[in-house]
Coordinates of C-alpha atoms and ligand atoms in Angstrom, one line a residue:
M1 CA -103.3 -38.0 2.7
S2 CA -103.5 -34.0 2.9
F3 CA -100.5 -32.0 2.2
L4 CA -99.7 -29.7 4.8
A5 CA -96.8 -27.0 3.6
K6 CA -95.4 -26.3 0.2
S7 CA -92.2 -23.9 1.6
F8 CA -89.5 -23.7 -0.6
R9 CA -89.9 -23.4 -4.5
V10 CA -87.2 -22.2 -6.9
S11 CA -88.3 -21.1 -10.2
S12 CA -86.8 -22.4 -13.4
A13 CA -84.0 -19.9 -15.1
A14 CA -86.9 -19.9 -18.0
S15 CA -88.9 -18.5 -15.7
T16 CA -86.8 -16.6 -13.6
F17 CA -86.5 -14.7 -17.0
A18 CA -90.3 -14.3 -18.2
R19 CA -90.6 -12.4 -14.7
F20 CA -88.6 -9.3 -16.5
L21 CA -91.3 -9.3 -19.9
S22 CA -93.9 -7.2 -19.1
G23 CA -96.2 -9.2 -20.3
K24 CA -97.5 -5.9 -22.8
M25 CA -98.1 -6.6 -26.2
V26 CA -97.1 -4.0 -28.5
P27 CA -96.9 -3.0 -32.3
I28 CA -94.0 -3.9 -34.6
T29 CA -93.7 -3.8 -38.2
I30 CA -92.3 -7.3 -39.3
N31 CA -91.0 -6.7 -43.6
G32 CA -93.9 -4.2 -43.7
R33 CA -96.6 -6.4 -42.0
R34 CA -97.5 -4.8 -38.5
V35 CA -97.9 -7.4 -35.7
E36 CA -98.2 -7.3 -32.1
A37 CA -95.1 -8.9 -30.1
E38 CA -94.6 -9.0 -26.3
E39 CA -92.4 -6.5 -24.6
G40 CA -89.1 -6.8 -23.6
S41 CA -89.2 -10.3 -25.6
S42 CA -86.4 -11.6 -27.9
L43 CA -86.7 -9.9 -31.3
L44 CA -86.1 -13.8 -32.9
E45 CA -88.7 -14.8 -30.9
A46 CA -91.1 -12.5 -31.9
C47 CA -90.4 -13.0 -35.7
E48 CA -90.9 -16.4 -35.4
N49 CA -93.6 -16.3 -33.7
A50 CA -95.4 -14.1 -36.7
G51 CA -94.2 -17.0 -39.2
V52 CA -90.9 -15.0 -40.6
F53 CA -88.0 -17.7 -40.6
I54 CA -84.7 -16.3 -38.9
P55 CA -81.5 -18.3 -39.0
K56 CA -79.6 -19.2 -36.0
L57 CA -77.7 -21.7 -34.0
C58 CA -76.4 -20.4 -31.1
Y59 CA -79.6 -19.2 -29.9
H60 CA -81.8 -22.1 -27.7
P61 CA -85.5 -21.2 -26.0
A62 CA -84.0 -23.2 -23.5
L63 CA -81.0 -21.1 -22.5
E64 CA -79.7 -17.4 -22.2
S65 CA -78.9 -15.8 -25.9
V66 CA -75.3 -15.0 -26.0
G67 CA -75.2 -13.5 -29.7
T68 CA -71.9 -15.0 -30.6
C69 CA -73.0 -16.9 -34.3
R70 CA -74.2 -13.4 -35.6
L71 CA -76.7 -15.6 -38.4
C72 CA -79.9 -14.3 -36.7
L73 CA -79.4 -11.0 -38.0
V74 CA -82.1 -8.2 -38.7
D75 CA -82.2 -4.5 -40.4
V76 CA -84.0 -2.6 -37.3
K77 CA -84.6 0.8 -38.3
G78 CA -82.7 3.6 -36.5
M79 CA -80.2 1.2 -35.5
G80 CA -77.7 1.5 -38.1
K81 CA -75.4 -1.8 -38.8
L82 CA -77.8 -5.4 -38.8
Q83 CA -78.5 -6.3 -35.4
P84 CA -78.6 -10.1 -33.9
S85 CA -82.5 -10.4 -33.4
C86 CA -82.0 -12.8 -30.4
M87 CA -80.1 -10.3 -28.5
T88 CA -82.6 -7.3 -29.6
K89 CA -85.6 -6.6 -27.3
V90 CA -89.0 -5.7 -28.5
A91 CA -90.4 -2.0 -27.9
S92 CA -93.6 -0.7 -29.2
G93 CA -92.8 0.8 -32.8
L94 CA -89.9 -1.3 -33.8
E95 CA -89.7 -1.6 -37.7
V96 CA -87.7 -4.7 -38.8
V97 CA -86.6 -6.1 -41.8
T98 CA -85.3 -9.5 -41.9
E99 CA -84.6 -10.0 -45.7
N100 CA -82.1 -7.7 -47.9
P101 CA -79.2 -8.0 -50.3
E102 CA -77.1 -7.1 -47.3
I103 CA -78.5 -9.4 -44.5
L104 CA -78.4 -12.1 -47.2
E105 CA -74.9 -11.6 -47.6
A106 CA -73.6 -11.3 -44.1
I107 CA -75.5 -14.4 -43.1
R108 CA -73.6 -16.0 -46.2
A109 CA -70.4 -14.6 -45.3
N110 CA -70.7 -16.4 -41.3
L111 CA -71.9 -19.6 -42.9
R112 CA -69.2 -20.0 -45.2
L113 CA -66.7 -19.3 -42.4
L114 CA -68.3 -22.3 -40.6
R115 CA -67.9 -24.5 -43.6
S116 CA -64.9 -23.8 -43.9
R117 CA -63.4 -25.7 -40.6
H118 CA -66.4 -28.3 -41.2
P119 CA -65.5 -31.8 -42.4
N120 CA -67.4 -33.2 -45.5
D121 CA -69.0 -36.1 -42.9
C122 CA -72.6 -35.6 -43.6
M123 CA -73.5 -38.6 -45.9
T124 CA -72.2 -41.0 -42.8
C125 CA -73.0 -38.3 -39.9
E126 CA -75.1 -39.6 -37.1
V127 CA -77.6 -36.0 -37.5
N128 CA -77.7 -36.4 -41.1
G129 CA -80.7 -35.0 -42.4
R130 CA -81.6 -33.9 -38.7
C131 CA -78.7 -31.1 -38.3
Q132 CA -79.7 -27.3 -38.1
F133 CA -76.1 -26.2 -39.4
Q134 CA -76.7 -28.7 -43.1
D135 CA -80.2 -27.2 -43.3
L136 CA -78.9 -23.5 -43.0
L137 CA -76.3 -24.4 -45.7
Y138 CA -78.7 -25.9 -47.9
R139 CA -81.3 -23.2 -47.3
Y140 CA -78.8 -20.6 -48.6
Q141 CA -76.6 -22.5 -51.2
I142 CA -73.3 -22.3 -49.4
E143 CA -71.1 -23.2 -51.9
D144 CA -67.7 -25.5 -51.0
K145 CA -65.8 -23.0 -53.1
Y146 CA -62.6 -23.7 -52.0
D147 CA -62.8 -27.6 -51.5
K148 CA -62.0 -27.4 -48.0
M149 CA -64.9 -29.2 -46.5
S150 CA -63.3 -32.6 -47.8
R151 CA -62.2 -33.9 -44.7
I152 CA -58.6 -34.8 -45.2
E153 CA -56.7 -35.3 -41.5
R154 CA -58.8 -34.6 -38.2
K155 CA -57.5 -31.6 -37.0
E156 CA -59.4 -32.7 -33.3
E157 CA -59.0 -36.2 -31.8
L158 CA -62.6 -38.1 -31.6
D159 CA -63.3 -38.3 -28.0
L160 CA -64.9 -41.7 -27.8
S161 CA -64.2 -42.1 -24.0
S162 CA -67.5 -41.6 -22.4
P163 CA -69.8 -44.9 -22.3
S164 CA -72.6 -42.1 -22.9
L165 CA -71.4 -39.5 -25.2
V166 CA -69.2 -39.0 -28.6
R167 CA -67.2 -35.7 -29.2
D168 CA -66.3 -34.7 -32.5
M169 CA -65.2 -31.0 -32.4
D170 CA -64.5 -31.1 -36.3
K171 CA -67.7 -30.5 -36.8
C172 CA -68.3 -28.3 -34.0
V173 CA -69.9 -25.0 -35.6
L174 CA -69.2 -23.0 -32.2
C175 CA -72.7 -22.4 -30.6
G176 CA -71.5 -22.6 -27.3
R177 CA -74.9 -24.4 -26.2
C178 CA -73.4 -27.3 -24.8
V179 CA -71.1 -25.1 -22.6
R180 CA -74.0 -23.0 -21.7
V181 CA -76.6 -26.1 -20.8
C182 CA -73.7 -27.7 -18.7
A183 CA -72.9 -24.7 -16.8
S184 CA -76.4 -23.1 -16.3
I185 CA -79.2 -25.9 -16.1
Q186 CA -77.1 -28.7 -15.3
G187 CA -74.5 -26.5 -12.7
M188 CA -71.8 -29.3 -13.8
N189 CA -69.5 -26.9 -15.6
I190 CA -67.6 -29.7 -17.4
L191 CA -67.0 -27.9 -20.6
A192 CA -65.7 -24.1 -21.8
M193 CA -65.1 -22.5 -24.7
V194 CA -61.0 -22.5 -25.3
N195 CA -58.9 -20.8 -28.3
R196 CA -59.5 -17.9 -30.6
G197 CA -60.7 -17.5 -33.9
S198 CA -59.8 -20.8 -36.2
V199 CA -59.3 -22.8 -33.6
E200 CA -61.5 -22.1 -30.8
I201 CA -63.8 -25.1 -28.9
P202 CA -65.4 -26.3 -26.6
E203 CA -63.5 -28.2 -24.6
T204 CA -62.9 -30.5 -21.0
V205 CA -60.4 -29.3 -17.9
F206 CA -56.8 -29.8 -18.8
E207 CA -58.2 -31.4 -22.0
L208 CA -59.4 -34.4 -20.3
P209 CA -61.2 -37.8 -21.8
L210 CA -64.6 -36.4 -21.0
N211 CA -65.2 -40.0 -19.3
S212 CA -61.9 -38.6 -16.9
T213 CA -64.3 -35.4 -16.1
Q214 CA -66.8 -35.0 -13.6
C215 CA -69.5 -35.1 -16.5
I216 CA -72.7 -37.5 -15.1
N217 CA -73.6 -38.4 -18.9
C218 CA -76.7 -36.7 -18.3
G219 CA -76.6 -35.6 -22.3
Q220 CA -78.2 -32.2 -22.2
C221 CA -75.0 -30.8 -24.3
A222 CA -75.8 -33.5 -26.7
T223 CA -79.7 -32.4 -26.8
V224 CA -78.7 -29.2 -27.7
C225 CA -76.0 -29.2 -29.9
P226 CA -77.1 -28.3 -33.6
V227 CA -75.2 -30.7 -35.2
G228 CA -73.0 -33.8 -34.6
A229 CA -70.2 -32.8 -32.8
I230 CA -71.4 -33.9 -29.4
I231 CA -73.8 -37.6 -29.8
E232 CA -75.2 -39.9 -28.2
K233 CA -73.0 -42.9 -28.4
P234 CA -74.9 -44.9 -31.0
H235 CA -75.7 -48.3 -30.5
I236 CA -78.3 -48.6 -33.1
H237 CA -75.7 -50.3 -35.3
D238 CA -74.9 -53.0 -33.0
V239 CA -79.1 -53.3 -32.5
V240 CA -79.5 -53.2 -36.6
D241 CA -76.7 -56.2 -36.4
A242 CA -78.2 -58.2 -33.8
L243 CA -82.0 -58.1 -35.7
K244 CA -80.6 -58.5 -39.3
H245 CA -78.3 -61.7 -38.0
K246 CA -80.7 -63.2 -35.4
D247 CA -79.5 -66.9 -35.6
D248 CA -81.1 -68.9 -32.8
R249 CA -81.3 -65.5 -30.1
I250 CA -84.3 -64.2 -29.1
I251 CA -84.0 -60.3 -29.7
I252 CA -85.9 -58.1 -27.3
A253 CA -86.8 -54.3 -26.3
S254 CA -88.3 -52.5 -23.8
T255 CA -89.4 -48.9 -23.5
A256 CA -89.2 -46.5 -20.9
P257 CA -92.1 -44.0 -20.1
A258 CA -90.7 -40.7 -21.5
V259 CA -90.4 -42.7 -24.7
R260 CA -94.3 -42.9 -25.9
V261 CA -94.7 -39.7 -25.3
A262 CA -91.7 -38.2 -27.6
I263 CA -91.1 -40.4 -30.4
S264 CA -94.2 -38.9 -32.5
E265 CA -92.3 -35.5 -32.5
E266 CA -89.7 -37.6 -35.0
F267 CA -92.7 -38.4 -37.4
G268 CA -94.6 -34.8 -37.7
L269 CA -96.9 -35.3 -34.9
A270 CA -97.7 -32.9 -32.2
P271 CA -95.7 -32.7 -29.2
G272 CA -96.8 -34.9 -26.4
S273 CA -99.1 -37.1 -28.5
I274 CA -99.4 -40.7 -27.0
S275 CA -97.9 -43.3 -29.4
T276 CA -97.5 -46.5 -27.3
G277 CA -99.3 -48.7 -29.9
H278 CA -97.5 -47.3 -32.7
M279 CA -94.4 -47.6 -30.9
V280 CA -94.8 -51.2 -29.8
A281 CA -96.0 -52.1 -33.9
A282 CA -93.5 -50.1 -35.3
L283 CA -90.7 -52.3 -32.8
R284 CA -92.1 -55.4 -34.1
K285 CA -91.9 -54.4 -37.6
C286 CA -88.2 -54.1 -37.0
G287 CA -88.0 -57.8 -36.1
F288 CA -88.2 -57.7 -32.3
D289 CA -89.3 -61.1 -31.3
K290 CA -90.9 -59.6 -27.8
V291 CA -91.7 -56.4 -26.7
F292 CA -91.5 -55.6 -23.0
D293 CA -92.8 -52.4 -20.9
T294 CA -90.0 -50.7 -18.7
N295 CA -93.2 -49.1 -16.9
F296 CA -93.6 -52.8 -15.6
T297 CA -90.1 -52.8 -13.9
A298 CA -90.8 -48.8 -12.6
D299 CA -94.0 -50.2 -11.2
L300 CA -91.9 -53.1 -9.2
T301 CA -89.3 -49.9 -8.6
T302 CA -92.1 -48.2 -6.6
V303 CA -93.6 -51.7 -4.6
E304 CA -89.7 -51.8 -3.6
E305 CA -88.6 -48.6 -2.9
A306 CA -91.9 -47.7 -1.1
N307 CA -91.3 -50.6 1.0
E308 CA -87.6 -49.9 1.8
F309 CA -88.8 -46.5 2.9
I310 CA -91.7 -47.9 5.3
A311 CA -88.1 -49.9 6.6
R312 CA -86.1 -47.0 7.1
V313 CA -89.4 -45.1 9.0
K314 CA -89.1 -48.0 11.3
T315 CA -85.7 -48.3 11.6
G316 CA -84.7 -44.5 12.2
G317 CA -83.9 -43.7 8.7
P318 CA -80.8 -42.9 7.7
F319 CA -82.8 -39.9 6.6
P320 CA -83.4 -38.4 3.8
M321 CA -83.9 -41.1 1.5
F322 CA -83.3 -40.3 -2.3
T323 CA -84.6 -42.0 -5.5
S324 CA -82.1 -44.1 -7.3
C325 CA -83.4 -44.0 -11.1
C326 CA -81.5 -41.4 -12.5
P327 CA -78.2 -42.8 -13.3
A328 CA -76.9 -39.8 -14.2
W329 CA -77.8 -38.5 -10.4
I330 CA -76.0 -41.6 -9.4
N331 CA -73.0 -40.9 -11.5
M332 CA -73.5 -37.3 -9.7
V333 CA -73.7 -38.9 -6.0
E334 CA -70.4 -41.2 -6.6
K335 CA -68.5 -38.1 -8.1
L336 CA -69.2 -35.1 -6.1
Y337 CA -71.0 -36.1 -2.9
P338 CA -70.1 -39.9 -1.6
E339 CA -70.9 -39.3 1.5
L340 CA -74.6 -39.5 0.7
I341 CA -74.1 -42.7 -0.4
P342 CA -76.1 -44.5 2.2
N343 CA -78.7 -42.1 1.8
I344 CA -79.9 -43.5 -1.8
S345 CA -82.7 -46.2 -2.2
S346 CA -81.0 -49.4 -3.2
C347 CA -83.8 -50.3 -5.8
R348 CA -82.2 -50.3 -9.4
S349 CA -83.9 -48.2 -12.1
P350 CA -86.9 -49.4 -13.7
Q351 CA -84.3 -50.3 -16.9
A352 CA -81.9 -52.5 -14.2
M353 CA -84.8 -54.3 -13.3
M354 CA -85.9 -55.4 -16.6
G355 CA -82.4 -56.1 -17.1
S356 CA -82.1 -58.6 -14.3
L357 CA -85.7 -60.4 -14.5
V358 CA -85.2 -60.7 -18.6
K359 CA -82.0 -62.6 -18.1
T360 CA -83.1 -64.6 -14.7
F361 CA -87.5 -65.3 -14.7
Y362 CA -88.0 -64.7 -18.4
A363 CA -85.1 -66.9 -19.6
K364 CA -85.6 -69.5 -17.2
K365 CA -89.6 -69.3 -17.8
I366 CA -89.3 -70.3 -21.3
G367 CA -86.2 -72.5 -20.7
V368 CA -83.6 -70.6 -22.9
A369 CA -80.1 -70.0 -21.9
P370 CA -79.8 -66.0 -20.9
E371 CA -76.7 -65.8 -23.3
K372 CA -79.2 -66.3 -25.7
I373 CA -81.1 -63.3 -25.5
V374 CA -80.4 -60.1 -26.7
L375 CA -82.0 -57.4 -24.7
T376 CA -82.5 -53.5 -26.2
S377 CA -83.7 -51.2 -23.7
I378 CA -85.1 -48.1 -25.3
M379 CA -84.9 -44.4 -23.2
P380 CA -85.2 -41.1 -23.5
C381 CA -81.2 -41.0 -21.4
T382 CA -77.9 -41.2 -22.3
A383 CA -76.7 -41.6 -19.0
K384 CA -78.7 -45.2 -18.8
K385 CA -75.6 -45.8 -21.9
D386 CA -73.8 -45.7 -19.4
E387 CA -75.5 -47.7 -16.6
I388 CA -75.2 -50.4 -18.6
Q389 CA -72.4 -50.8 -18.4
R390 CA -71.6 -50.1 -14.6
E391 CA -69.9 -53.4 -12.9
Q392 CA -72.6 -54.0 -10.3
L393 CA -75.5 -54.4 -13.6
A394 CA -73.1 -55.1 -16.2
G395 CA -74.5 -58.5 -18.6
D396 CA -78.3 -57.8 -18.2
T397 CA -78.8 -55.2 -20.4
D398 CA -77.7 -55.8 -23.7
Y399 CA -77.8 -51.9 -25.7
V400 CA -79.5 -48.8 -24.7
L401 CA -80.9 -46.8 -27.9
T402 CA -82.2 -43.0 -27.2
T403 CA -85.4 -41.9 -28.8
R404 CA -83.7 -40.6 -31.3
E405 CA -82.0 -43.3 -32.1
L406 CA -84.9 -45.3 -32.2
A407 CA -86.8 -43.0 -34.5
K408 CA -83.7 -43.5 -36.9
L409 CA -84.3 -47.2 -36.5
F410 CA -88.0 -46.7 -37.8
R411 CA -86.9 -44.7 -40.6
L412 CA -84.1 -47.4 -41.5
N413 CA -86.8 -50.4 -41.5
D414 CA -89.1 -47.9 -43.7
V415 CA -91.8 -48.0 -40.8
N416 CA -94.9 -46.0 -41.9
F417 CA -94.8 -45.0 -38.0
S418 CA -98.8 -43.6 -37.7
S419 CA -100.4 -45.6 -40.5
L420 CA -99.2 -48.9 -38.3
E421 CA -101.8 -50.9 -36.8
E422 CA -101.4 -50.1 -33.0
S423 CA -99.7 -53.1 -31.0
D424 CA -100.0 -54.4 -27.1
F425 CA -96.7 -55.4 -25.4
D426 CA -95.8 -58.9 -24.3
S427 CA -96.6 -60.7 -21.2
P428 CA -95.3 -61.3 -18.5
L429 CA -93.2 -58.1 -18.7
G430 CA -95.9 -55.7 -20.5
L431 CA -98.6 -54.8 -18.1
S432 CA -98.5 -51.6 -15.9
T433 CA -100.3 -48.9 -14.2
G434 CA -100.4 -44.9 -14.6
A435 CA -98.3 -44.9 -11.4
A436 CA -95.8 -45.8 -13.8
A437 CA -96.5 -43.9 -16.9
I438 CA -95.4 -40.8 -14.8
F439 CA -92.2 -42.0 -13.9
G440 CA -91.4 -40.0 -17.2
A441 CA -92.1 -36.4 -15.7
T442 CA -90.4 -34.7 -12.7
G443 CA -92.2 -35.7 -9.4
G444 CA -94.1 -38.9 -11.0
V445 CA -91.6 -41.1 -8.8
M446 CA -92.5 -39.4 -5.8
E447 CA -96.1 -39.5 -6.1
S448 CA -96.0 -42.9 -7.3
A449 CA -94.6 -44.1 -4.2
L450 CA -96.5 -41.8 -2.0
R451 CA -99.8 -43.9 -3.9
T452 CA -98.3 -47.3 -2.5
A453 CA -96.9 -46.0 0.7
Y454 CA -100.1 -44.4 2.0
E455 CA -101.6 -47.3 1.5
T456 CA -99.7 -50.0 2.8
I457 CA -98.9 -48.0 5.8
T458 CA -102.6 -47.0 6.3
G459 CA -104.1 -49.9 5.0
K460 CA -106.8 -47.5 3.5
D461 CA -107.5 -46.3 -0.3
L462 CA -106.0 -42.7 -0.7
P463 CA -108.5 -40.0 -0.5
S464 CA -107.5 -39.0 -3.9
V465 CA -104.7 -40.7 -6.4
D466 CA -104.1 -37.1 -8.0
L467 CA -101.0 -35.8 -5.7
N468 CA -101.4 -32.0 -7.2
A469 CA -98.5 -31.1 -4.4
V470 CA -95.6 -32.9 -5.6
R471 CA -96.7 -31.7 -9.6
G472 CA -95.2 -29.2 -11.4
L473 CA -92.1 -27.6 -13.6
E474 CA -90.2 -25.5 -10.8
G475 CA -87.1 -26.6 -10.1
I476 CA -87.5 -27.7 -6.6
R477 CA -90.6 -28.5 -4.9
D478 CA -91.2 -29.5 -0.9
A479 CA -94.2 -30.4 0.3
V480 CA -95.3 -32.1 3.8
V481 CA -97.6 -35.1 3.5
D482 CA -99.8 -36.6 6.3
V483 CA -100.3 -40.4 6.1
D484 CA -102.2 -41.1 9.3
G485 CA -100.6 -38.7 11.6
L486 CA -97.7 -39.3 10.4
K487 CA -96.1 -35.9 8.8
V488 CA -93.4 -37.0 5.6
K489 CA -91.9 -34.1 4.6
V490 CA -91.0 -34.7 0.7
A491 CA -88.5 -33.1 -1.7
I492 CA -89.0 -33.4 -5.4
A493 CA -85.5 -31.6 -7.6
N494 CA -84.9 -31.6 -11.6
G495 CA -82.0 -30.4 -13.4
G496 CA -78.6 -30.8 -12.0
A497 CA -78.4 -27.0 -11.0
N498 CA -81.5 -27.4 -9.0
V499 CA -80.3 -30.7 -7.8
R500 CA -77.1 -29.3 -6.6
K501 CA -78.7 -26.5 -4.7
L502 CA -81.1 -28.8 -2.7
I503 CA -78.3 -31.1 -2.1
E504 CA -76.0 -28.4 -0.6
K505 CA -79.0 -27.3 2.0
V506 CA -79.5 -30.9 2.7
L507 CA -75.6 -31.2 3.4
A508 CA -75.6 -27.8 5.5
K509 CA -78.3 -29.3 7.1
E510 CA -81.1 -26.4 6.3
A511 CA -83.1 -29.0 5.3
D512 CA -84.9 -32.2 7.1
Y513 CA -86.6 -34.1 4.1
H514 CA -87.6 -37.3 4.5
F515 CA -87.7 -38.1 0.9
I516 CA -86.6 -36.6 -2.2
E517 CA -86.9 -37.5 -5.8
I518 CA -83.8 -36.4 -7.9
M519 CA -83.9 -36.7 -11.8
E520 CA -81.2 -34.7 -13.1
C521 CA -83.0 -33.6 -16.3
R522 CA -85.0 -30.7 -16.5
G523 CA -89.0 -31.6 -16.4
G524 CA -87.7 -35.7 -15.6
C525 CA -87.3 -38.0 -18.4
V526 CA -89.4 -36.2 -20.6
G527 CA -86.4 -33.3 -21.3
G528 CA -84.2 -36.2 -21.2
G529 CA -80.4 -36.2 -23.1
G530 CA -81.9 -38.9 -25.6
E531 CA -85.3 -37.5 -26.6
P532 CA -86.1 -35.3 -29.6
K533 CA -84.1 -32.4 -30.2
S534 CA -86.3 -29.1 -30.2
M535 CA -86.5 -25.8 -30.7
D536 CA -89.9 -25.5 -29.1
K537 CA -89.8 -23.8 -25.3
D538 CA -93.1 -25.4 -24.4
I539 CA -91.6 -28.6 -25.3
L540 CA -91.8 -30.0 -21.3
P541 CA -95.1 -29.1 -20.2
K542 CA -96.5 -30.5 -23.8
R543 CA -94.6 -34.0 -23.4
I544 CA -95.5 -33.7 -19.4
G545 CA -99.5 -33.3 -20.7
G546 CA -99.1 -36.7 -22.6
I547 CA -97.5 -38.6 -19.6
Y548 CA -100.3 -37.2 -17.0
K549 CA -103.2 -38.4 -19.6
I550 CA -101.6 -41.8 -19.6
D551 CA -102.1 -42.4 -16.0
H552 CA -105.3 -40.1 -16.0
D553 CA -107.0 -42.3 -18.6
M554 CA -105.9 -45.5 -17.1
K555 CA -108.0 -48.1 -14.7
M556 CA -105.1 -49.7 -12.1
R557 CA -102.8 -46.1 -11.4
K558 CA -101.2 -47.6 -8.2
A559 CA -98.4 -49.6 -9.0
H560 CA -99.1 -52.1 -6.1
Q561 CA -102.3 -53.3 -7.8
N562 CA -100.8 -54.3 -10.8
P563 CA -101.5 -58.0 -11.0
A564 CA -98.6 -58.9 -12.8
I565 CA -96.4 -57.1 -10.1
K566 CA -98.6 -59.1 -7.8
E567 CA -98.3 -62.8 -10.2
I568 CA -94.6 -62.3 -9.7
Y569 CA -93.4 -61.9 -6.2
E570 CA -95.7 -64.8 -5.6
E571 CA -94.3 -66.7 -8.7
F572 CA -90.2 -65.6 -8.3
L573 CA -89.7 -62.9 -6.1
E574 CA -91.7 -64.2 -3.0
K575 CA -91.9 -60.4 -1.3
P576 CA -90.9 -56.8 -1.6
N577 CA -87.6 -56.5 -0.2
S578 CA -87.2 -60.3 -0.2
H579 CA -83.7 -62.1 -0.4
I580 CA -83.7 -62.7 -4.4
A581 CA -85.5 -59.2 -4.8
H582 CA -82.4 -57.8 -3.0
D583 CA -80.2 -60.2 -5.4
L584 CA -82.6 -59.3 -8.6
L585 CA -83.8 -55.5 -8.0
H586 CA -81.2 -53.7 -5.7
T587 CA -77.7 -52.4 -5.9
H588 CA -75.0 -51.1 -4.4
Y589 CA -72.8 -47.7 -5.0
H590 CA -69.1 -46.8 -4.7
S591 CA -67.2 -43.5 -4.3
R592 CA -65.2 -42.2 -7.4
K593 CA -64.6 -39.0 -6.2
I594 CA -61.6 -37.4 -7.8
E595 CA -59.6 -36.1 -5.3
Ligands
SF4_1 S1 -73.5 -35.2 -20.2 FE1 -73.9 -33.4 -18.8 S2 -72.5 -33.2 -17.4 FE2 -71.4 -33.9 -19.1 S3 -70.9 -32.7 -20.6 FE3 -72.7 -32.9 -21.4 S4 -74.2 -31.4 -20.2 FE4 -72.1 -31.7 -18.9
SF4_2 S1 -70.3 -28.9 -29.6 FE1 -72.4 -28.9 -30.3 S2 -73.4 -27.3 -28.8 FE2 -71.1 -27.5 -28.5 S3 -69.9 -25.3 -29.2 FE3 -70.2 -27.4 -30.5 S4 -71.7 -27.2 -32.1 FE4 -72.1 -25.9 -30.2
SF4_3 S1 -83.7 -37.4 -15.8 FE1 -84.3 -39.2 -17.2 S2 -83.2 -39.3 -18.6 FE2 -81.9 -37.8 -17.2 S3 -80.5 -38.5 -16.8 FE3 -82.2 -38.8 -15.0 S4 -83.0 -40.9 -16.1 FE4 -81.6 -40.2 -17.8
FES4 S1 -78.6 -17.1 -33.1 FE1 -78.4 -14.4 -32.7 S2 -76.6 -14.6 -32.5 FE2 -76.7 -16.7 -32.5

C-alpha cells in the first residue's frame, strides 16, 4: 500500500497560535531570578515553566486566554497596575514579581468574591479533592467570613436533562472555559455567558435544558470546567451499589482503548504511562467478576467496517463512508446533518458491540439469563453514557463510568494502584490486537480498517503495518491510498470545529473522499470528555504515545488476525456482515434535526 498524496491539512488552534511565537528565547527576571522564556509566549506559562506557581481559573492551555478571572495577577516593572499574566506576553528584559502583599490581597479579594456566591457543597461534591477552586481557597485560606457559603436555597436550577452531563450553575466560578471550548474547539456554540455581576452564568440558548439543545454530549465543557459546575452524569453510585449488592448477578467491566493510557495520571504516574495490567487488577479488587476488553470489539468493529466498506466499493457507495464509533459524531449527524445518515457505517460502536455480545453470546455460553448480568463500560467518553440509552441499543450496557469516575471507584476501594500485581483480561471477550489499541487516537480507526481492508481485498500482506500518513494531530488530514491499483481517498477529522469544516466541504461537493474517520474530541478518544482533567499542554501527544507503543509492542497488529475474532465468527456470528452479525453488531440512525 502506498500513500500518494496528502493535499489538505488544517492545523489545530494551538499550532496556529504557535506560529506567532518567535521560538526565540529571551532573558526575563521572575522574583529576582533570571530565566529564559520564549518571546511572545504568555508570562503565566513562562512563570510555570520556571517552577513559579500562578493561581488561575479562566486560563486553560488548550484555549485562547481571555483574562477574566483576575487571579493570575503579577507586578511587571514599568507597567503600573497589576497585570494578568495569562494576557501578558514575554519580552526581553521583563522584570516580574509574582508575590507581594498587594498581589496577595488582590488575589484574595477576587477569590473571596467568587466564594461568596459558591455553595458549601464540597463534602459531597463529585469533584471534591479534584477541584481547582477548592485548591485555591485552601491555598489562600479564604475564610467564610459572612457564612454565605452554606447552601440555603438554590439560585439556579440543576440541569439533569442530559443523559451525559449535569449542570449545576450554583457552582460556576465564571471562568468561561466551557463557553470557549464549545465554540472554538467543538464548533457547537451551545453555551454563552449571560447577565452581568452576581447573576452572570454560562447559559444555553433560551435557557433550554441541555438535552433540548443541539449539544452532542461530547463532554469537553466538563473536562475543562475547573469546578463541579459541569460534570459527567455520575453512574458511579449505581456501580458501587451493584458491586455491594450482587445477589445472584454477575458484574462485568469492559474497558476502552484510551482509558489504559490515562488512568495512571489520577495516581501520580506520568501521562501516557500504560497501565493495562494494573487497571484490570484494580477492577478485580473492586469486585468485578469478569473484566473484558472493549479492544476485542474494536477488532470486531474493524472486521465488520472493513467488509462494509469493501461491499460499498463493489456496489458503488454511497460515498464517503463515515466511521460510526463516536456517539458524539452520531449525535451531530442526527441533529445537524441528517442528510448524511446513509453515509454512516451501520456498525455499532465497540462499546455497543460488547453490550450486545455480553447479553447474547456470553450469557448463552455461561448459561445465565441476560438480566442476571450487569455490564459496566469504562470509557474516556461522556457521549457513551448517552449512547447506551439510545432506543436501538438500550438494555445491553447497564452503566458507563468515565476514566475520572473509574479513578474515584479505585480510591473508594482503597486500591493501591501501581503496587497491585498486574492481571490480564478474561476470555472469551478479552483478546485484542494492536489495531484495536490505536482506536484511542485520531486516525487509529482508519488505520486499523485500512490494514484489514488492504489484506482482505488483495490477499497480500501489507508492506508496512505502520500507516504513518493517517497519523498525527492536525485537525483534518487526508491521503490517497493505493490498494493494488484501487485509489482510495481517505480523510480524518478530530475536534468538532474541524469536523464541521470537513463536513461543509463534503456537502459542498468540494471533496470526494471514499472513507472518512470522525472523532469529535481533539486527538480522538485520548482527549475525550471523560478523561482525567489536565493542564498539561502536551497531554494529547503523551497519551497518544502510549497508544502507539501498545500497538508497536504487540505481536498481532491486524484485527482480522485475532484468533478470538475468528473463533466468535465460527462459533456464533458466522461471517462478517452475516444476518446475525447485522442483528447484533449493526444499528440504524434517524434524524433529530430541530427545524
Ligand atoms: S457537551 Fe460538547 S457540545 Fe455539549 S455543551 Fe458541552 S462542549 Fe458543547
Ligand atoms: S460552568 Fe465551569 S467551565 Fe463553565 S464558566 Fe462555570 S466554572 Fe467555568
Ligand atoms: S472522540 Fe471518543 S471520547 Fe470523544 S465523543 Fe467521540 S467516542 Fe467519545
Ligand atoms: S488566569 Fe489570567 S485572568 Fe484568569
